[in-house]
CSV table of C-alpha atoms in Angstrom, one decimal:
chain,number,residue,atom,x,y,z
A,10,MET,CA,35.7,13.6,-4.0
A,11,VAL,CA,34.9,9.9,-3.5
A,12,GLU,CA,36.6,7.2,-5.4
A,13,LEU,CA,34.5,5.3,-7.7
A,14,ASN,CA,35.5,1.9,-6.2
A,15,GLU,CA,34.6,3.3,-2.7
A,16,LEU,CA,31.3,4.4,-3.9
A,17,VAL,CA,30.1,1.5,-5.7
A,18,SER,CA,31.2,-0.4,-2.5
A,19,TRP,CA,29.2,1.3,-0.2
A,20,CYS,CA,25.8,1.5,-2.5
A,21,ASN,CA,26.3,-2.4,-2.9
A,22,HIS,CA,26.5,-2.7,1.1
A,23,ILE,CA,23.5,-0.1,1.7
A,24,LEU,CA,21.3,-1.6,-0.9
A,25,ASN,CA,22.5,-5.3,0.0
A,26,VAL,CA,22.9,-6.1,-3.8
A,27,LYS,CA,24.2,-9.9,-2.7
A,28,ALA,CA,20.7,-10.8,-1.7
A,29,PHE,CA,19.2,-10.2,-5.3
A,30,LYS,CA,18.8,-12.6,-8.1
A,31,ASP,CA,17.9,-9.9,-10.8
A,32,TYR,CA,17.5,-9.1,-14.4
A,33,CYS,CA,20.2,-7.1,-14.9
A,34,PRO,CA,23.8,-6.5,-13.3
A,35,ASN,CA,23.5,-4.4,-10.3
A,36,GLY,CA,26.3,-1.7,-9.8
A,37,LEU,CA,28.8,-0.6,-11.8
A,38,GLN,CA,27.9,-1.3,-15.1
A,39,VAL,CA,30.3,1.2,-17.4
A,40,GLU,CA,33.6,2.3,-15.7
A,41,SER,CA,35.4,5.6,-16.5
A,42,ASN,CA,37.6,7.8,-14.2
A,43,SER,CA,38.2,6.6,-10.6
A,44,ALA,CA,37.9,10.2,-9.2
A,45,VAL,CA,33.9,11.0,-8.7
A,46,HIS,CA,33.4,15.0,-8.2
A,47,LYS,CA,29.9,15.0,-9.2
A,48,ILE,CA,26.9,12.7,-10.0
A,49,VAL,CA,23.5,12.9,-12.1
A,50,THR,CA,20.8,10.6,-11.2
A,51,ALA,CA,18.1,9.6,-13.6
A,52,VAL,CA,15.4,6.8,-13.7
A,53,THR,CA,16.8,5.4,-16.9
A,54,ALA,CA,20.3,5.5,-18.8
A,55,SER,CA,18.5,7.0,-21.9
A,56,GLN,CA,20.1,9.1,-24.5
A,57,GLU,CA,18.5,12.1,-22.7
A,58,ALA,CA,20.1,11.2,-19.2
A,59,ILE,CA,23.3,10.6,-20.9
A,60,ASP,CA,23.1,13.9,-22.9
A,61,ALA,CA,22.3,15.8,-19.4
A,62,ALA,CA,25.3,14.3,-17.6
A,63,ILE,CA,27.5,15.5,-20.5
A,64,ALA,CA,26.3,18.8,-19.9
A,65,GLU,CA,26.7,18.7,-16.4
A,66,ASN,CA,30.2,17.4,-16.7
A,67,ALA,CA,29.2,14.8,-14.3
A,68,ASP,CA,31.7,11.8,-13.5
A,69,VAL,CA,28.9,9.4,-12.9
A,70,LEU,CA,25.3,8.5,-14.0
A,71,LEU,CA,23.5,6.9,-11.6
A,72,VAL,CA,20.0,5.1,-12.6
A,73,HIS,CA,17.2,2.8,-11.9
A,74,HIS,CA,17.3,1.3,-15.4
A,75,GLY,CA,20.5,0.2,-16.7
A,76,TYR,CA,21.8,-2.0,-19.4
A,77,PHE,CA,22.7,-5.6,-20.0
A,78,TRP,CA,19.0,-6.9,-19.1
A,79,LYS,CA,18.6,-10.8,-19.5
A,80,GLY,CA,17.3,-11.4,-22.9
A,81,GLU,CA,18.9,-8.1,-25.0
A,82,PRO,CA,21.0,-8.6,-27.4
A,83,GLU,CA,24.7,-8.7,-25.9
A,84,VAL,CA,26.2,-6.8,-28.7
A,85,LEU,CA,27.1,-3.0,-28.3
A,86,THR,CA,25.4,-1.9,-31.7
A,87,GLY,CA,22.5,0.4,-32.2
A,88,ILE,CA,20.9,2.6,-29.4
A,89,LYS,CA,23.1,0.8,-26.6
A,90,GLY,CA,26.1,1.0,-28.4
A,91,GLN,CA,25.8,4.6,-29.2
A,92,ARG,CA,25.0,5.1,-25.6
A,93,ILE,CA,27.7,3.4,-24.1
A,94,LYS,CA,30.0,5.0,-26.9
A,95,LYS,CA,28.6,8.5,-25.3
A,96,LEU,CA,29.6,7.4,-21.9
A,97,MET,CA,33.0,6.4,-22.7
A,98,GLN,CA,33.9,9.3,-24.8
A,99,HIS,CA,32.9,11.6,-22.0
A,100,ASN,CA,34.6,9.4,-19.3
A,101,ILE,CA,31.3,8.9,-17.6
A,102,SER,CA,30.8,6.0,-15.5
A,103,LEU,CA,27.3,3.8,-15.4
A,104,ILE,CA,26.1,2.8,-12.0
A,105,ALA,CA,22.6,1.1,-12.1
A,106,TYR,CA,20.3,-0.3,-9.5
A,107,HIS,CA,17.0,-2.4,-10.2
A,108,LEU,CA,15.5,-4.6,-7.8
A,109,PRO,CA,17.8,-3.6,-4.6
A,110,LEU,CA,16.4,0.1,-5.2
A,111,ASP,CA,12.8,-1.2,-5.5
A,112,THR,CA,12.8,-3.1,-2.3
A,113,HIS,CA,14.9,-1.0,0.0
A,114,THR,CA,12.9,0.1,3.3
A,115,THR,CA,13.9,4.0,3.2
A,116,LEU,CA,15.8,4.5,0.0
A,117,GLY,CA,13.6,2.4,-2.3
A,118,ASN,CA,11.0,3.3,-5.0
A,119,ASN,CA,8.2,1.6,-3.1
A,120,ALA,CA,9.0,3.3,0.2
A,121,ALA,CA,9.2,6.8,-1.6
A,122,LEU,CA,5.8,6.0,-3.4
A,123,ALA,CA,4.0,5.3,-0.1
A,124,ASP,CA,5.4,8.6,1.6
A,125,VAL,CA,4.6,10.7,-1.5
A,126,LEU,CA,1.0,9.3,-1.4
A,127,ASN,CA,0.3,9.4,2.2
A,128,ILE,CA,0.0,5.3,2.4
A,129,HIS,CA,1.0,3.9,5.6
A,130,ILE,CA,2.9,0.4,5.3
A,131,THR,CA,1.2,-2.5,7.0
A,132,GLY,CA,2.5,-5.5,5.3
A,133,ALA,CA,4.1,-7.0,2.3
A,134,LEU,CA,2.1,-7.4,-0.8
A,135,ASP,CA,3.5,-11.0,-1.0
A,136,PRO,CA,4.3,-12.4,2.5
A,137,ASN,CA,6.3,-15.1,1.0
A,138,GLU,CA,9.1,-12.8,-0.3
A,139,ALA,CA,12.3,-12.2,1.9
A,140,TYR,CA,12.6,-8.9,0.5
A,141,PRO,CA,9.4,-7.4,-0.7
A,142,ILE,CA,8.9,-5.7,-3.4
A,143,GLY,CA,5.6,-4.1,-3.3
A,144,HIS,CA,3.3,-3.7,0.0
A,145,VAL,CA,0.1,-3.2,1.3
A,146,GLY,CA,-1.2,0.1,3.7
A,147,GLU,CA,-3.9,2.1,4.4
A,148,LEU,CA,-4.6,5.9,3.5
A,149,SER,CA,-4.9,8.1,6.7
A,150,CYS,CA,-8.4,8.7,5.7
A,151,GLU,CA,-10.9,7.1,3.3
A,152,MET,CA,-11.4,8.8,-0.1
A,153,THR,CA,-13.6,8.4,-2.9
A,154,ILE,CA,-12.6,7.2,-6.1
A,155,GLU,CA,-12.3,10.5,-7.6
A,156,GLN,CA,-10.7,12.2,-4.5
A,157,PHE,CA,-8.2,9.3,-4.8
A,158,LYS,CA,-7.5,10.3,-8.4
A,159,GLN,CA,-6.7,13.7,-8.0
A,160,HIS,CA,-4.9,12.9,-5.2
A,161,ILE,CA,-2.4,10.7,-7.4
A,162,HIS,CA,-2.5,13.3,-10.1
A,163,ALA,CA,-1.5,16.3,-7.3
A,164,GLN,CA,1.1,14.1,-5.9
A,165,LEU,CA,2.9,12.4,-8.9
A,166,GLY,CA,2.1,15.2,-11.5
A,167,ARG,CA,0.1,13.0,-13.8
A,168,MET,CA,-3.6,11.5,-14.0
A,169,PRO,CA,-3.6,7.8,-13.5
A,170,LEU,CA,-5.5,5.5,-15.7
A,171,HIS,CA,-8.5,4.0,-13.8
A,172,LEU,CA,-9.6,1.0,-14.2
A,173,THR,CA,-13.3,0.0,-12.2
A,174,GLY,CA,-13.3,-2.0,-9.2
A,175,THR,CA,-16.6,-2.6,-6.8
A,176,SER,CA,-15.7,-0.7,-3.7
A,177,SER,CA,-17.3,2.9,-3.5
A,178,ASN,CA,-14.3,4.2,-1.4
A,179,ILE,CA,-10.9,3.4,-0.9
A,180,LYS,CA,-8.9,2.9,2.2
A,181,LYS,CA,-6.8,-0.3,1.6
A,182,VAL,CA,-4.2,0.3,-1.0
A,183,GLY,CA,-1.9,-2.3,-2.6
A,184,PHE,CA,1.2,-1.3,-4.6
A,185,CYS,CA,4.4,-2.1,-6.6
A,186,SER,CA,6.2,0.8,-8.7
A,187,GLY,CA,6.9,0.0,-12.5
A,188,GLY,CA,5.7,-2.6,-14.4
A,189,ALA,CA,3.8,-4.7,-11.7
A,190,GLN,CA,0.4,-4.8,-13.3
A,191,ASP,CA,0.3,-8.7,-13.0
A,192,TYR,CA,0.6,-8.4,-8.9
A,193,LEU,CA,-2.9,-7.3,-9.2
A,194,TYR,CA,-4.2,-10.4,-8.0
A,195,LYS,CA,-1.9,-10.1,-4.9
A,196,ALA,CA,-3.7,-7.2,-3.9
A,197,ALA,CA,-6.9,-8.5,-4.1
A,198,LEU,CA,-6.0,-11.6,-2.2
A,199,GLN,CA,-5.2,-9.2,0.4
A,200,GLY,CA,-8.5,-7.7,0.5
A,201,CYS,CA,-7.4,-4.1,-0.8
A,202,ASP,CA,-9.9,-1.8,-2.3
A,203,ALA,CA,-7.3,-0.4,-4.9
A,204,TYR,CA,-4.1,-1.3,-6.2
A,205,ILE,CA,-1.2,0.9,-7.8
A,206,SER,CA,1.5,0.2,-10.4
A,207,GLY,CA,3.1,2.1,-13.3
A,208,GLU,CA,1.9,0.2,-16.5
A,209,VAL,CA,-1.0,-1.7,-17.9
A,210,SER,CA,-1.8,-4.2,-20.1
A,211,GLU,CA,-4.9,-5.5,-21.8
A,212,ARG,CA,-5.6,-8.4,-19.6
A,213,THR,CA,-5.6,-6.1,-16.8
A,214,TYR,CA,-9.0,-4.6,-17.3
A,215,HIS,CA,-10.3,-7.9,-17.4
A,216,GLU,CA,-8.7,-8.8,-14.2
A,217,ALA,CA,-9.8,-5.9,-12.2
A,218,LYS,CA,-13.1,-6.1,-13.4
A,219,GLU,CA,-13.3,-9.7,-12.5
A,220,LEU,CA,-11.4,-9.3,-9.1
A,221,GLY,CA,-13.6,-6.5,-8.4
A,222,ILE,CA,-10.6,-4.4,-7.2
A,223,HIS,CA,-9.8,-1.0,-8.7
A,224,TYR,CA,-6.5,-0.5,-10.5
A,225,PHE,CA,-4.8,3.0,-11.0
A,226,ALA,CA,-1.7,2.7,-13.8
A,227,CYS,CA,0.2,5.8,-12.4
A,228,GLY,CA,3.0,5.7,-15.0
A,229,HIS,CA,6.6,3.4,-14.8
A,230,HIS,CA,8.6,6.8,-15.0
A,231,ALA,CA,6.3,8.4,-12.3
A,232,THR,CA,6.2,5.7,-9.9
A,233,GLU,CA,9.9,5.1,-10.1
A,234,ARG,CA,11.6,8.5,-9.7
A,235,GLY,CA,11.7,8.4,-5.8
A,236,GLY,CA,14.3,5.6,-5.2
A,237,VAL,CA,17.2,7.1,-7.4
A,238,GLN,CA,16.6,10.9,-5.9
A,239,ARG,CA,17.0,9.1,-2.3
A,240,LEU,CA,20.0,7.2,-3.1
A,241,GLY,CA,21.6,10.3,-4.7
A,242,SER,CA,20.7,12.3,-1.4
A,243,ALA,CA,22.0,9.3,0.8
A,244,ILE,CA,25.2,9.6,-1.6
A,245,ALA,CA,25.7,13.5,-1.2
A,246,LYS,CA,25.4,13.2,2.7
A,247,GLN,CA,27.8,10.5,3.0
A,248,PHE,CA,30.3,11.3,0.7
A,249,ASN,CA,30.0,15.5,0.3
A,250,VAL,CA,29.8,15.3,-3.5
A,251,GLU,CA,27.5,17.3,-5.8
A,252,VAL,CA,24.5,15.2,-6.8
A,253,LYS,CA,21.7,16.4,-9.5
A,254,PHE,CA,18.6,14.6,-10.5
A,255,ILE,CA,17.5,15.0,-14.1
A,256,ASP,CA,13.8,14.4,-14.8
A,257,TYR,CA,12.0,14.4,-18.1
A,258,ASP,CA,8.6,14.1,-19.3
A,259,ASN,CA,8.1,10.5,-19.8
A,260,PRO,CA,4.1,9.8,-20.1
A,261,VAL,CA,4.7,5.8,-19.5
């Protein structure tokens, strides 16, 4: 067992939360019981994840995508109201980490993505960032386009959407998890053969074609499963509490 405040304080420190100006509050978002015996982790604080936390009799739901985003309605009505109501009715606290969990050098989404795709990180996607979100790296061996697509499919469990570039093979890769398709130009500036992110926009097709760089949209969910799992494992080791990751089939 660990006290909720101790857990949140430790996570905030490990993820260096104070260093980030984010689109949402990082850390404790919904407070319930102080004693934490079991934690459920998930990518997003959806109703599906909340129901799983209830079924697991969890004290905490720990996610990458929580609530209270800039620009969203502040009132607790509709979907958000129902979700938070369920959390409070079942005495489940909600903890969420967004940018701090994207950027962490060992626990973060991008660190996990690099490991699972066997990309050796050589630098930041944007060298001007104090805490780089995206990175540039190299594959251990050069791959054809089809080999790289199959490699992503095998490691992430879904076939990526591919927008064609100019190189016939792929060695140098830029990547940033989630909805970072608009960083494609940064990868092109770094001389990458390909760029990986989660989502795709209509404009991305034209940008990839004109920049001459392959783009692989691998799924927002699929590219951001790693961070919360790694953080959950670190918590379990640090505090000797039960932590269970809940996954679901989100094609986006």
